[in-house]
mmCIF file of C-alpha atoms in Angstrom:
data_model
loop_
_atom_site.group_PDB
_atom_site.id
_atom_site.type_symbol
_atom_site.label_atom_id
_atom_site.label_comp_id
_atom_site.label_asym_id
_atom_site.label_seq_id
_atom_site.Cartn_x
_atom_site.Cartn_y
_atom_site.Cartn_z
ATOM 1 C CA UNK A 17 131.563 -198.185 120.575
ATOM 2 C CA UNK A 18 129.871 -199.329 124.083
ATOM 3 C CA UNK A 19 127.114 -201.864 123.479
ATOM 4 C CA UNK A 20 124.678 -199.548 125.389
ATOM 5 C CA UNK A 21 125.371 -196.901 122.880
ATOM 6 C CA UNK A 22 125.015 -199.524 119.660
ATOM 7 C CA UNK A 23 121.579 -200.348 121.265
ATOM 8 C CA UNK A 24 120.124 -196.694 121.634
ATOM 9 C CA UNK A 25 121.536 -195.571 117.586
ATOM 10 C CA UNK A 26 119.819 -198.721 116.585
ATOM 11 C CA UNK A 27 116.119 -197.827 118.217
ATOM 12 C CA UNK A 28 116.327 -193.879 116.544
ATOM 13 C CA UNK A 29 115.257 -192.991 113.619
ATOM 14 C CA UNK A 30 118.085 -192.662 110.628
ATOM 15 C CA UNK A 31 117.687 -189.011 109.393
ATOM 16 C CA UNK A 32 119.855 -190.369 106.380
ATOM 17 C CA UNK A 33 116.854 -193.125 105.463
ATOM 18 C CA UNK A 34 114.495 -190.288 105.017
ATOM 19 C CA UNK A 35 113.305 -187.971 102.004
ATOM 20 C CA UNK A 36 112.772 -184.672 102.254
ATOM 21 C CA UNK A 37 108.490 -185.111 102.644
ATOM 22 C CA UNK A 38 109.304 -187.857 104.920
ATOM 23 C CA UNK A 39 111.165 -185.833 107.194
ATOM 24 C CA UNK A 40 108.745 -182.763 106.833
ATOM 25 C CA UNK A 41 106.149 -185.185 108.239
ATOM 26 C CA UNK A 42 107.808 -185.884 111.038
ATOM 27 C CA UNK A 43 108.594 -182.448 112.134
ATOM 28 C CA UNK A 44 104.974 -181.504 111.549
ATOM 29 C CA UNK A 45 103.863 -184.531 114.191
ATOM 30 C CA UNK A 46 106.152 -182.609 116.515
ATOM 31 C CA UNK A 47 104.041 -179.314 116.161
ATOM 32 C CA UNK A 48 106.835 -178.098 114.739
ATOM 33 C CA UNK A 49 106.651 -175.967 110.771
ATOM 34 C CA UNK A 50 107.828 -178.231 107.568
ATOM 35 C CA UNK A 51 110.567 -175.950 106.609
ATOM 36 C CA UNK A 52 112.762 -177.040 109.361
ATOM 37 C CA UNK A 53 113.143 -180.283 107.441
ATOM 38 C CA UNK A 54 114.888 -178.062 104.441
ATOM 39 C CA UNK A 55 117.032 -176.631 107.379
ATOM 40 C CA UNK A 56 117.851 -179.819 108.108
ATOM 41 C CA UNK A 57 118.712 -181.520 105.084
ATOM 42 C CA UNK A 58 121.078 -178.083 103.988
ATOM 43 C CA UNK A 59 123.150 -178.896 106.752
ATOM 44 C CA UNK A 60 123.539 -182.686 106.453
ATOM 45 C CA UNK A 61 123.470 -182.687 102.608
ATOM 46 C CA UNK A 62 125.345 -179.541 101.573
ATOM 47 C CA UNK A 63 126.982 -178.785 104.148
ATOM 48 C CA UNK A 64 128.025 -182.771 105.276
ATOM 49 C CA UNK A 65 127.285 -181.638 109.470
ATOM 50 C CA UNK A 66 125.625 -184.731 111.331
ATOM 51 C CA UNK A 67 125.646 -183.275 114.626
ATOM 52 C CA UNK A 68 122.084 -182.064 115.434
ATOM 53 C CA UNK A 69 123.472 -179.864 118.521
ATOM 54 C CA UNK A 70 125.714 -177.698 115.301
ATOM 55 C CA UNK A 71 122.570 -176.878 113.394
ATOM 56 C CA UNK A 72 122.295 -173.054 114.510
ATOM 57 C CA UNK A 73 119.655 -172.187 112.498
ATOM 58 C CA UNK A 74 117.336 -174.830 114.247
ATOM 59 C CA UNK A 75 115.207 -174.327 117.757
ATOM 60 C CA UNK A 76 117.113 -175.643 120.557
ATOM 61 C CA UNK A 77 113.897 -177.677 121.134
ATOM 62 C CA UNK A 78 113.990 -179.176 118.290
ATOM 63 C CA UNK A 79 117.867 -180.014 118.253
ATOM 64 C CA UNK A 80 117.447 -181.551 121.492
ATOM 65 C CA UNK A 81 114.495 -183.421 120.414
ATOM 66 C CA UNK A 82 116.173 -184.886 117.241
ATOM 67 C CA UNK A 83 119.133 -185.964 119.611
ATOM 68 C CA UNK A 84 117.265 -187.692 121.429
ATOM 69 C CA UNK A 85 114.895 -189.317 118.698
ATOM 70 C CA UNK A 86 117.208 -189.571 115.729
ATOM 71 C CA UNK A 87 120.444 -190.328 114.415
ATOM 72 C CA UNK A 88 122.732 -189.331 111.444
ATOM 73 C CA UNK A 89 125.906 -189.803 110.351
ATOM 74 C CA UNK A 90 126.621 -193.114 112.939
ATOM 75 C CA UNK A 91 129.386 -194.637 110.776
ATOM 76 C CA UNK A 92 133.632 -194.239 111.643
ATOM 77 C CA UNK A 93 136.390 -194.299 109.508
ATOM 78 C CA UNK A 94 138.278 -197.159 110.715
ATOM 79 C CA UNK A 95 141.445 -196.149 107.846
ATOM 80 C CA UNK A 96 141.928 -193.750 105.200
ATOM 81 C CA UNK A 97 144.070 -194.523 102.232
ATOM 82 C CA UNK A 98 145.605 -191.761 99.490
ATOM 83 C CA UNK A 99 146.966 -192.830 96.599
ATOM 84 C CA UNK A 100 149.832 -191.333 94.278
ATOM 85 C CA UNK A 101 147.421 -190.931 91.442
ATOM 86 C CA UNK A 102 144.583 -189.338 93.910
ATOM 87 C CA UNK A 103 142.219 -192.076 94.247
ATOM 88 C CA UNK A 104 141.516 -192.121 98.039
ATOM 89 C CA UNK A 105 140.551 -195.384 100.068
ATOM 90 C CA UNK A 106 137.859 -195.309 103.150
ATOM 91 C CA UNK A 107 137.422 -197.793 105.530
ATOM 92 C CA UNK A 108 134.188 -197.470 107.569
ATOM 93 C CA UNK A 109 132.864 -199.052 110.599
ATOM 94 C CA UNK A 110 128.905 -199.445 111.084
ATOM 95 C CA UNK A 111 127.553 -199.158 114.324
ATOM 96 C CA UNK A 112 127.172 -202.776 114.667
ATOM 97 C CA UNK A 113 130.874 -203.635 113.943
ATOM 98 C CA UNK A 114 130.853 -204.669 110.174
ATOM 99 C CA UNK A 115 133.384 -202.903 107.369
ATOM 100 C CA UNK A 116 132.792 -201.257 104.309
ATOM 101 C CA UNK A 117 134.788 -199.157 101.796
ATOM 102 C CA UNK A 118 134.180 -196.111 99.817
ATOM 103 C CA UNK A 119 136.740 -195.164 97.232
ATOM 104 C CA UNK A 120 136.857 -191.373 95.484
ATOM 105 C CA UNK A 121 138.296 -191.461 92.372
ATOM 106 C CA UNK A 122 139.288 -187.782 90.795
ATOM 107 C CA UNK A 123 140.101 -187.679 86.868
ATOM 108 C CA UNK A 124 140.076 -184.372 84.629
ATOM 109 C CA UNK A 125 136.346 -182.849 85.201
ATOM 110 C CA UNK A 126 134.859 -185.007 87.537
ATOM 111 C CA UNK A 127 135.039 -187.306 90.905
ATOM 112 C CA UNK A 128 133.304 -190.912 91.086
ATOM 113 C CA UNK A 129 132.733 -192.121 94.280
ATOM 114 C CA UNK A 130 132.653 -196.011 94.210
ATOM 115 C CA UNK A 131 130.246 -197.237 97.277
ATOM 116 C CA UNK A 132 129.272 -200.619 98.570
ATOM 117 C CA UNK A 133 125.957 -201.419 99.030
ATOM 118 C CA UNK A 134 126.175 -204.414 101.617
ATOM 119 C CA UNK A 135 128.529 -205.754 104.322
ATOM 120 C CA UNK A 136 130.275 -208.981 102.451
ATOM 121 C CA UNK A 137 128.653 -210.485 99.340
ATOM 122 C CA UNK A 138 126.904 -213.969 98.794
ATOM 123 C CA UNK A 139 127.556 -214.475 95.585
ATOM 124 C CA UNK A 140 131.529 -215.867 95.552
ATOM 125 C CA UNK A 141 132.822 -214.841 92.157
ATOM 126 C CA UNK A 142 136.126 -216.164 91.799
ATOM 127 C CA UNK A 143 138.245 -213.367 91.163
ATOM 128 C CA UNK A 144 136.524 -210.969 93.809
ATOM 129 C CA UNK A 145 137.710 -210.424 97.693
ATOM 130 C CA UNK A 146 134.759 -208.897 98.592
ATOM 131 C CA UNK A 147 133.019 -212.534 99.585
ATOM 132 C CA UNK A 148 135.839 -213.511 101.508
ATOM 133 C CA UNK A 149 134.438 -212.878 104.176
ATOM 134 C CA UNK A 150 131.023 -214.254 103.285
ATOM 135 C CA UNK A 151 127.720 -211.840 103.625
ATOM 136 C CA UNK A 152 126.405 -209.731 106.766
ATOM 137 C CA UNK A 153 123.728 -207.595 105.516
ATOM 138 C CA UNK A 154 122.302 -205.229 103.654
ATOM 139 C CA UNK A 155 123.355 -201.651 104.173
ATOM 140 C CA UNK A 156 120.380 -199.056 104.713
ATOM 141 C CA UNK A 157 119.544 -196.361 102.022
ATOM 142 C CA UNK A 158 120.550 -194.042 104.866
ATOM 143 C CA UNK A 159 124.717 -195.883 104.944
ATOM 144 C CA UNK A 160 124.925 -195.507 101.324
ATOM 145 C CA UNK A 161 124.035 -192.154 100.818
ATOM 146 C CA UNK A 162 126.479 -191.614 104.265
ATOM 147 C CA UNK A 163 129.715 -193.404 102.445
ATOM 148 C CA UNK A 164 128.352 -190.423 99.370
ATOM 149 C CA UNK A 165 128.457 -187.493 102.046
ATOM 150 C CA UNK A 166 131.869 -188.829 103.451
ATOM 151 C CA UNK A 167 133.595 -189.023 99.745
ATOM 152 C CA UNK A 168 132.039 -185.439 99.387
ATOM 153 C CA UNK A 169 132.814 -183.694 102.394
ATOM 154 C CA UNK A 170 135.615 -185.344 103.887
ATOM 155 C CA UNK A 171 137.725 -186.762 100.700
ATOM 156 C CA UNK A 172 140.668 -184.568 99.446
ATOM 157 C CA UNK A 173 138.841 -183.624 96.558
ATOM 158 C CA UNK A 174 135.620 -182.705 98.629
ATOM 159 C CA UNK A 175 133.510 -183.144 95.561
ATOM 160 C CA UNK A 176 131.567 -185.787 93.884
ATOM 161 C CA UNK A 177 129.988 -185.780 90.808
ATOM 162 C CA UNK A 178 129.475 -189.404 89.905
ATOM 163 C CA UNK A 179 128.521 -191.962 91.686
ATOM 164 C CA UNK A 180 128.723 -196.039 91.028
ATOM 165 C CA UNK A 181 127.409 -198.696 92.972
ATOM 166 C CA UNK A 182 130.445 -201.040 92.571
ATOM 167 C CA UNK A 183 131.608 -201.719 95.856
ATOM 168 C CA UNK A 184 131.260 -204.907 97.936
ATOM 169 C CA UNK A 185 128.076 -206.357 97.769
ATOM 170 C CA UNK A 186 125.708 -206.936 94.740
ATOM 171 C CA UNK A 187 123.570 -204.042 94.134
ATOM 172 C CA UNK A 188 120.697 -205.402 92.901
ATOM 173 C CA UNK A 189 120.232 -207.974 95.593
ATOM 174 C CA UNK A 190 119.774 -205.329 98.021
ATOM 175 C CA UNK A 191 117.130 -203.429 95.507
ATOM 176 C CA UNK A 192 115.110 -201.449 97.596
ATOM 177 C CA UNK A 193 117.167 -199.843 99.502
ATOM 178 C CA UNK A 194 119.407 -199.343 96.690
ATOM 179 C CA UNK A 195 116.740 -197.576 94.764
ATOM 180 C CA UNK A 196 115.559 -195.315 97.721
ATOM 181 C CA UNK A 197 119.363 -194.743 97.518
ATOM 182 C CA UNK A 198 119.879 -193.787 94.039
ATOM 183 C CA UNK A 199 116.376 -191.041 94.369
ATOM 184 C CA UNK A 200 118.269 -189.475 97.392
ATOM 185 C CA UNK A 201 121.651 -188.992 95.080
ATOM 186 C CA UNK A 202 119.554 -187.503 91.952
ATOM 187 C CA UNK A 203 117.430 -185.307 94.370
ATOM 188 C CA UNK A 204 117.821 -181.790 94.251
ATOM 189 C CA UNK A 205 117.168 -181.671 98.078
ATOM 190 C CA UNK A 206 119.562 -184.657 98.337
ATOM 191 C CA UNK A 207 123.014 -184.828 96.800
ATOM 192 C CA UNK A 208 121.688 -183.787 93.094
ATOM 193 C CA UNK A 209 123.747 -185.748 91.067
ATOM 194 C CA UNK A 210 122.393 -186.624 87.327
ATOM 195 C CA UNK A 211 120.888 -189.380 87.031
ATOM 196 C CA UNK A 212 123.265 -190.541 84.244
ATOM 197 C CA UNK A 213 126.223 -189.913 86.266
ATOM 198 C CA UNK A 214 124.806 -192.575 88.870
ATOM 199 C CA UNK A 215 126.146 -196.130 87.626
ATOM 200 C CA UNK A 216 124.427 -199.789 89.200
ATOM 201 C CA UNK A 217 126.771 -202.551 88.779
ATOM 202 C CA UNK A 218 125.143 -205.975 88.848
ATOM 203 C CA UNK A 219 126.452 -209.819 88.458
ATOM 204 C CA UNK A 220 123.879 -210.811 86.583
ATOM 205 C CA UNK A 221 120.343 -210.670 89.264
ATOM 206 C CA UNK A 222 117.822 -211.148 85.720
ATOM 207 C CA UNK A 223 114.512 -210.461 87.411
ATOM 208 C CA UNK A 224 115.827 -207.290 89.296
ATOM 209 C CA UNK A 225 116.782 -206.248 85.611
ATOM 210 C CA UNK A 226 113.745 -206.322 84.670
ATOM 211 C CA UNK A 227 111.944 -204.681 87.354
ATOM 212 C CA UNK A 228 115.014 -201.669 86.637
ATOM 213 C CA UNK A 229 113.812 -201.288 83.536
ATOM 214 C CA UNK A 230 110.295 -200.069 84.279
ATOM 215 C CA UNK A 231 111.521 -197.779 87.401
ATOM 216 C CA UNK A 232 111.514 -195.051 84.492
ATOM 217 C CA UNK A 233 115.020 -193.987 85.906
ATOM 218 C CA UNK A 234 117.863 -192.824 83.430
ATOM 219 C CA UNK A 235 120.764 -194.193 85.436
ATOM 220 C CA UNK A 236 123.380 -196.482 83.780
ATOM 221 C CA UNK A 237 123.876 -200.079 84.316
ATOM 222 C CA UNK A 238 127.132 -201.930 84.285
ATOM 223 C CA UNK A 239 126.805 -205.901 84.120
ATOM 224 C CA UNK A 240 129.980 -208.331 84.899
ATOM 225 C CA UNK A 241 130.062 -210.430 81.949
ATOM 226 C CA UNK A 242 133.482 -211.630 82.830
ATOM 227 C CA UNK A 243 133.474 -214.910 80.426
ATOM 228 C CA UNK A 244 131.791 -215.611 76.926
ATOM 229 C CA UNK A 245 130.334 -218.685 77.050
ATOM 230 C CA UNK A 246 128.458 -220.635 80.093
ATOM 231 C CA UNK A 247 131.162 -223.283 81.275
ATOM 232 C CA UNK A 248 134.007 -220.479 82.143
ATOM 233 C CA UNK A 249 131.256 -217.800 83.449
ATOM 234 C CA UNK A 250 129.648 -220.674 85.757
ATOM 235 C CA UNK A 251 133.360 -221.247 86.816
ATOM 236 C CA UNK A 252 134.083 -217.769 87.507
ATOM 237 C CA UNK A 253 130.856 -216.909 88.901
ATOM 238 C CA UNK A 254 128.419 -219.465 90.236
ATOM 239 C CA UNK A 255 125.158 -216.693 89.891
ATOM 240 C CA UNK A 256 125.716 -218.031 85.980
ATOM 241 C CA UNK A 257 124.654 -221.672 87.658
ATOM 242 C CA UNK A 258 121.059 -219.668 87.912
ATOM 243 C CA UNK A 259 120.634 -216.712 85.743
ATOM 244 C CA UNK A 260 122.508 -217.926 82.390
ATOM 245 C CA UNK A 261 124.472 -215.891 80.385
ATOM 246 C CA UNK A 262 122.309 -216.668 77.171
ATOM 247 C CA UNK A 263 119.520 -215.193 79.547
ATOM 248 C CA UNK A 264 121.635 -212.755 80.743
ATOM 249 C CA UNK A 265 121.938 -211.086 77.613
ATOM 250 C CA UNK A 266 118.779 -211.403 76.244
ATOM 251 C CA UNK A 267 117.382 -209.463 79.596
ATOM 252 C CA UNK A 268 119.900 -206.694 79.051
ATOM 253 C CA UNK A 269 118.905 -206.414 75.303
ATOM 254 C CA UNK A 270 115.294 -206.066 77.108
ATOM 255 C CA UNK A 271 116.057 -203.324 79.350
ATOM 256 C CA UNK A 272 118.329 -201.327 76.471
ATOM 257 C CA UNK A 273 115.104 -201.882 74.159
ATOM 258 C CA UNK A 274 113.064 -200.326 77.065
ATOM 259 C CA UNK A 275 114.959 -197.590 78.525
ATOM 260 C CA UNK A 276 117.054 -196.248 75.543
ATOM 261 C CA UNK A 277 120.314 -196.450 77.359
ATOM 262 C CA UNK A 278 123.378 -198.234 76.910
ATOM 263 C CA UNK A 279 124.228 -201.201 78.923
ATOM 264 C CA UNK A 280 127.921 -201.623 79.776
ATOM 265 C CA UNK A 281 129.602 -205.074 80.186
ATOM 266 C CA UNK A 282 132.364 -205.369 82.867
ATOM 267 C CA UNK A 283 134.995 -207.888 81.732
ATOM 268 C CA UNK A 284 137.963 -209.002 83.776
ATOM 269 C CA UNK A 285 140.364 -210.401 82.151
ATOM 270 C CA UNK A 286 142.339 -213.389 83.310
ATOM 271 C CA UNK A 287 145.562 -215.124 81.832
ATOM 272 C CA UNK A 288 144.818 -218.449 80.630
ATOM 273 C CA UNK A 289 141.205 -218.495 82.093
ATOM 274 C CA UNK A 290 138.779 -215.699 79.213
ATOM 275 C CA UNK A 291 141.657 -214.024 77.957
ATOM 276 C CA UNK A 292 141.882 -215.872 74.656
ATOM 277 C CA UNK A 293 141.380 -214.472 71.026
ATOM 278 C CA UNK A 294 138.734 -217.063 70.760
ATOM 279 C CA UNK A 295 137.273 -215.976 73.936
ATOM 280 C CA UNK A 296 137.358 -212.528 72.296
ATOM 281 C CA UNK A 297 135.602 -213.246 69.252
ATOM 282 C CA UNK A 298 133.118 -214.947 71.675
ATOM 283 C CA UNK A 299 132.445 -211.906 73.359
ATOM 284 C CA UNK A 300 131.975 -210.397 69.823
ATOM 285 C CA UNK A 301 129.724 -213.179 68.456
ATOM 286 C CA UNK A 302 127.541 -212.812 71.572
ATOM 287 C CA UNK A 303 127.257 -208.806 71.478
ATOM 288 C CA UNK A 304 126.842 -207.995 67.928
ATOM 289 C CA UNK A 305 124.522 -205.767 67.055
ATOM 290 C CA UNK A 306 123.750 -205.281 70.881
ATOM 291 C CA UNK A 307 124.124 -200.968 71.614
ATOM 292 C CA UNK A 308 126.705 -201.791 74.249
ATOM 293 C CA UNK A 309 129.848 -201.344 75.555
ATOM 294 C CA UNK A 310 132.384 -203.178 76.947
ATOM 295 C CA UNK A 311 134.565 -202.535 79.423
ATOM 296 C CA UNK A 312 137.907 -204.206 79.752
ATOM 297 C CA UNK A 313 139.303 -204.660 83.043
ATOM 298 C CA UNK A 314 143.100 -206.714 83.609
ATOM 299 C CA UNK A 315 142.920 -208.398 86.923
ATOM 300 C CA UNK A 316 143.701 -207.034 89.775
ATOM 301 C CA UNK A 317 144.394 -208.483 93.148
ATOM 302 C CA UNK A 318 141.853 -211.765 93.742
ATOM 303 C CA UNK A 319 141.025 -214.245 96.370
ATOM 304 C CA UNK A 320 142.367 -216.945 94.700
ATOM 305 C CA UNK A 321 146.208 -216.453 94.091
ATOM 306 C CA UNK A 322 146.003 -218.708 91.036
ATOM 307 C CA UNK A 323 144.682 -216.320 89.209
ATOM 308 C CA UNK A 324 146.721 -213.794 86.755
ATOM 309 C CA UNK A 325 146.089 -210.819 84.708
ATOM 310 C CA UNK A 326 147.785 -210.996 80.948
ATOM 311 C CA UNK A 327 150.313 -208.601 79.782
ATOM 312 C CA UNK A 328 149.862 -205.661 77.862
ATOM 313 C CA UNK A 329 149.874 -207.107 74.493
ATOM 314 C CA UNK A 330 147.670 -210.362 75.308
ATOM 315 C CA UNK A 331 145.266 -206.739 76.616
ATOM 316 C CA UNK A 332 145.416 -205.194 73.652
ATOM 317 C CA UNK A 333 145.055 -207.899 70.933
ATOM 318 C CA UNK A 334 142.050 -209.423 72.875
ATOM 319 C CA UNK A 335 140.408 -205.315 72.498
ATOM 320 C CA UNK A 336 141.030 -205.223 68.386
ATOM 321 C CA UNK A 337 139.745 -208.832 68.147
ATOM 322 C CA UNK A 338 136.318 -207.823 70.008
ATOM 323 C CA UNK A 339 136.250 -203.935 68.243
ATOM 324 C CA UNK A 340 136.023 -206.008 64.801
ATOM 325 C CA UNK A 341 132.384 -207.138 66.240
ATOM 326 C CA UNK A 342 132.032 -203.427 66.301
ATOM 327 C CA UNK A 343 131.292 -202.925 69.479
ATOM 328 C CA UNK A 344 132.657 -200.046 71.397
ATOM 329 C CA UNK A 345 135.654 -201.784 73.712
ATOM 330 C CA UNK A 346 138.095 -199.859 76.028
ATOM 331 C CA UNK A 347 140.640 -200.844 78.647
ATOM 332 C CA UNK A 348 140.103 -199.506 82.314
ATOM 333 C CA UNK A 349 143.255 -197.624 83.422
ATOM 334 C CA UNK A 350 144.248 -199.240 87.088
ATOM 335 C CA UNK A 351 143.936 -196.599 89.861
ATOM 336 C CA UNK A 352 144.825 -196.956 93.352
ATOM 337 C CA UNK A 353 146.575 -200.035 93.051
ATOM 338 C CA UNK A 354 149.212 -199.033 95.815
ATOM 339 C CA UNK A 355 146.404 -198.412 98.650
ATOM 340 C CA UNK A 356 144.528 -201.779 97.655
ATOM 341 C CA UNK A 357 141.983 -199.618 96.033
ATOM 342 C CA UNK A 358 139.752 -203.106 94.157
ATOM 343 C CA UNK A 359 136.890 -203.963 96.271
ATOM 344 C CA UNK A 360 137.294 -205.567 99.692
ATOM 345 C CA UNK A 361 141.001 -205.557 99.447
ATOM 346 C CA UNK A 362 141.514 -202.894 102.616
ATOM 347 C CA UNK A 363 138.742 -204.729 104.260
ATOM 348 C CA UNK A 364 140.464 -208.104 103.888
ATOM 349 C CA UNK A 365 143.908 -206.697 105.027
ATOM 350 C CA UNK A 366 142.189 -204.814 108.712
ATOM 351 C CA UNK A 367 140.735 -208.313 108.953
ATOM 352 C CA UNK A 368 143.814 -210.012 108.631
ATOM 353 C CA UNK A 369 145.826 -207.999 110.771
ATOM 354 C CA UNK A 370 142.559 -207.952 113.874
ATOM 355 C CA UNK A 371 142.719 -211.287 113.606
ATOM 356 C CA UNK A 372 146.615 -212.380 113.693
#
């Protein structure tokens, strides 16, 4: 895209980072009546159109106007990526030049859209290629709900009815515009998707917990545990250097005590590294009596090459040895695996293959 072009999307106003009052008050300050603001959003959020000029129903003043002022829908897909099982892979470029992916991921009943929430990631866990690349920025409210609208209206399933923040970037470090986010998914004039069917993934970010658990929202929250005990989890990811995992655990016991709802721990497993029956019973000792789950995950594909998942029968005995804690313990099935579906892993091969 001509720099000229980058320039003038970056001075208009982002239709997408508005709500539905915010964008009534525009139109009002342009003499123009509120309910063309409901016109608006019908054709961006129902109908997935971004082009102001194809909104028939709306005054050609005001289309022309909103050209000219606004913006909507500024992001390309750089590479799209289908899978055998279904799961389908997006790679977007933002008007300034950085990468994201979205992934849709159709099962029986439902489609979860997996979106990032910032170019890159600081944080440098281990096992994770989103970092790579180091961190750019934070996406806008208005790009997140955009990757939603693309998974909806442009995926092969052209549906979504979940929705989890667990692409690259850390959620939670990019709060506020993650949160105007999440009320544009669960609003009816937005995409209108339960709030329990809208899942934040975090590292670990213990004060943002907090401050989630008095937002009064019912969404779910997913936490990478990833190891049992502070030397491997500092290893694997250095945000246990600053937030503990004895704090850790106590904040999420906090924020299940004050919102009712189940917290879910992410754990990948790695041969030789947290895969251990002792590193099971860990995991047990550490979550017993907590109303949790946890969520099993074999490795996938890494930034560090070292690094290996464990076979199927290291899997499963390290599941029975935590479900005798009594905690509720399944094994993610892998999907997408033959587009590079894991966070960061498209991104990392375009960037590859640019730069060679």
């Amino acid at each position: 895209m001509p720099e000229q072009k980058i320039a003038e999307i970056a001075m208009t106003r982002d239709i997408m980072d508005l709500d539905a009052e915010q964008l009534a008050s525009v139109i009002v300050s342009w003499g123009l009546p509120r309910f063309h603001a409901k016109q608006i959003f019908t054709w961006i959020y129902e109908r997935g159109i971004f082009d102001f000029d194809a909104m028939s129903d709306l005054p050609r003043g005001l289309r022309r106007r909103l050209i000219e002022e606004c913006s909507a829908g500024t992001m390309r897909i750089e590479e799209t990526r289908r899978s055998v099982d279904g799961t389908e892979k997006f790679l977007f470029k933002l008007v300034d030049g950085g990468m994201i992916e979205a992934v849709s991921i159709p099962a029986s009943g439902r489609v979860t859209g997996c979106i990032s929430s910032q170019v890159g990631c600081k944080f440098a866990c281990r096992f994770c290629v989103s970092g790579a690349f180091g961190f750019q920025r934070d996406l806008s409210a208005g790009e997140m709900i955009e990757e939603a609208l693309y998974l909806r209206h442009r995926s092969a399933a052209q549906s979504l009815t979940h929705v989890v923040f667990m692409g690259s970037g850390e959620p939670l470090d990019n709060y506020d515009n993650v949160l105007r986010a999440v009320r544009m998914l669960n609003a009816k004039h937005g995409l209108n998707i339960g709030a329990r069917r809208i899942t934040i993934s975090t590292n670990g970010l213990i004060p943002q917990i907090r401050r989630l658990a008095g937002e009064g929202l019912q969404i779910e929250l997913s936490v990478s545990l990833h190891a049992a005990d502070e030397r491997t989890r500092s290893a694997l990811m250095p945000v246990n250097k600053r937030y503990p995992l004895k704090d850790l655990i106590a904040a999420c016991r906090a924020y299940r005590q004050k919102t009712g709802r189940q917290v879910t721990f992410e754990y990948v497993l790695i041969r030789g590294v947290n895969s251990s029956l002792a590193d099971a019973r860990k995991l047990g000792t550490i979550l017993r009596g907590f109303d949790c789950k946890v969520n099993l995950i074999p490795l996938n594909a890494q930034a560090d090459p070292g690094l290996a998942a464990p076979g199927r029968s290291e899997t499963a005995a390290f599941r029975q040895e935590v479900a005798k804690s009594g905690v509720p313990v399944t094994v993610r099935q892998p999907r997408g695996e033959d587009i590079e579906a894991a966070c960061g892993q498209l991104r990392a091969r375009h960037e590859r293959r640019v730069c060679a």
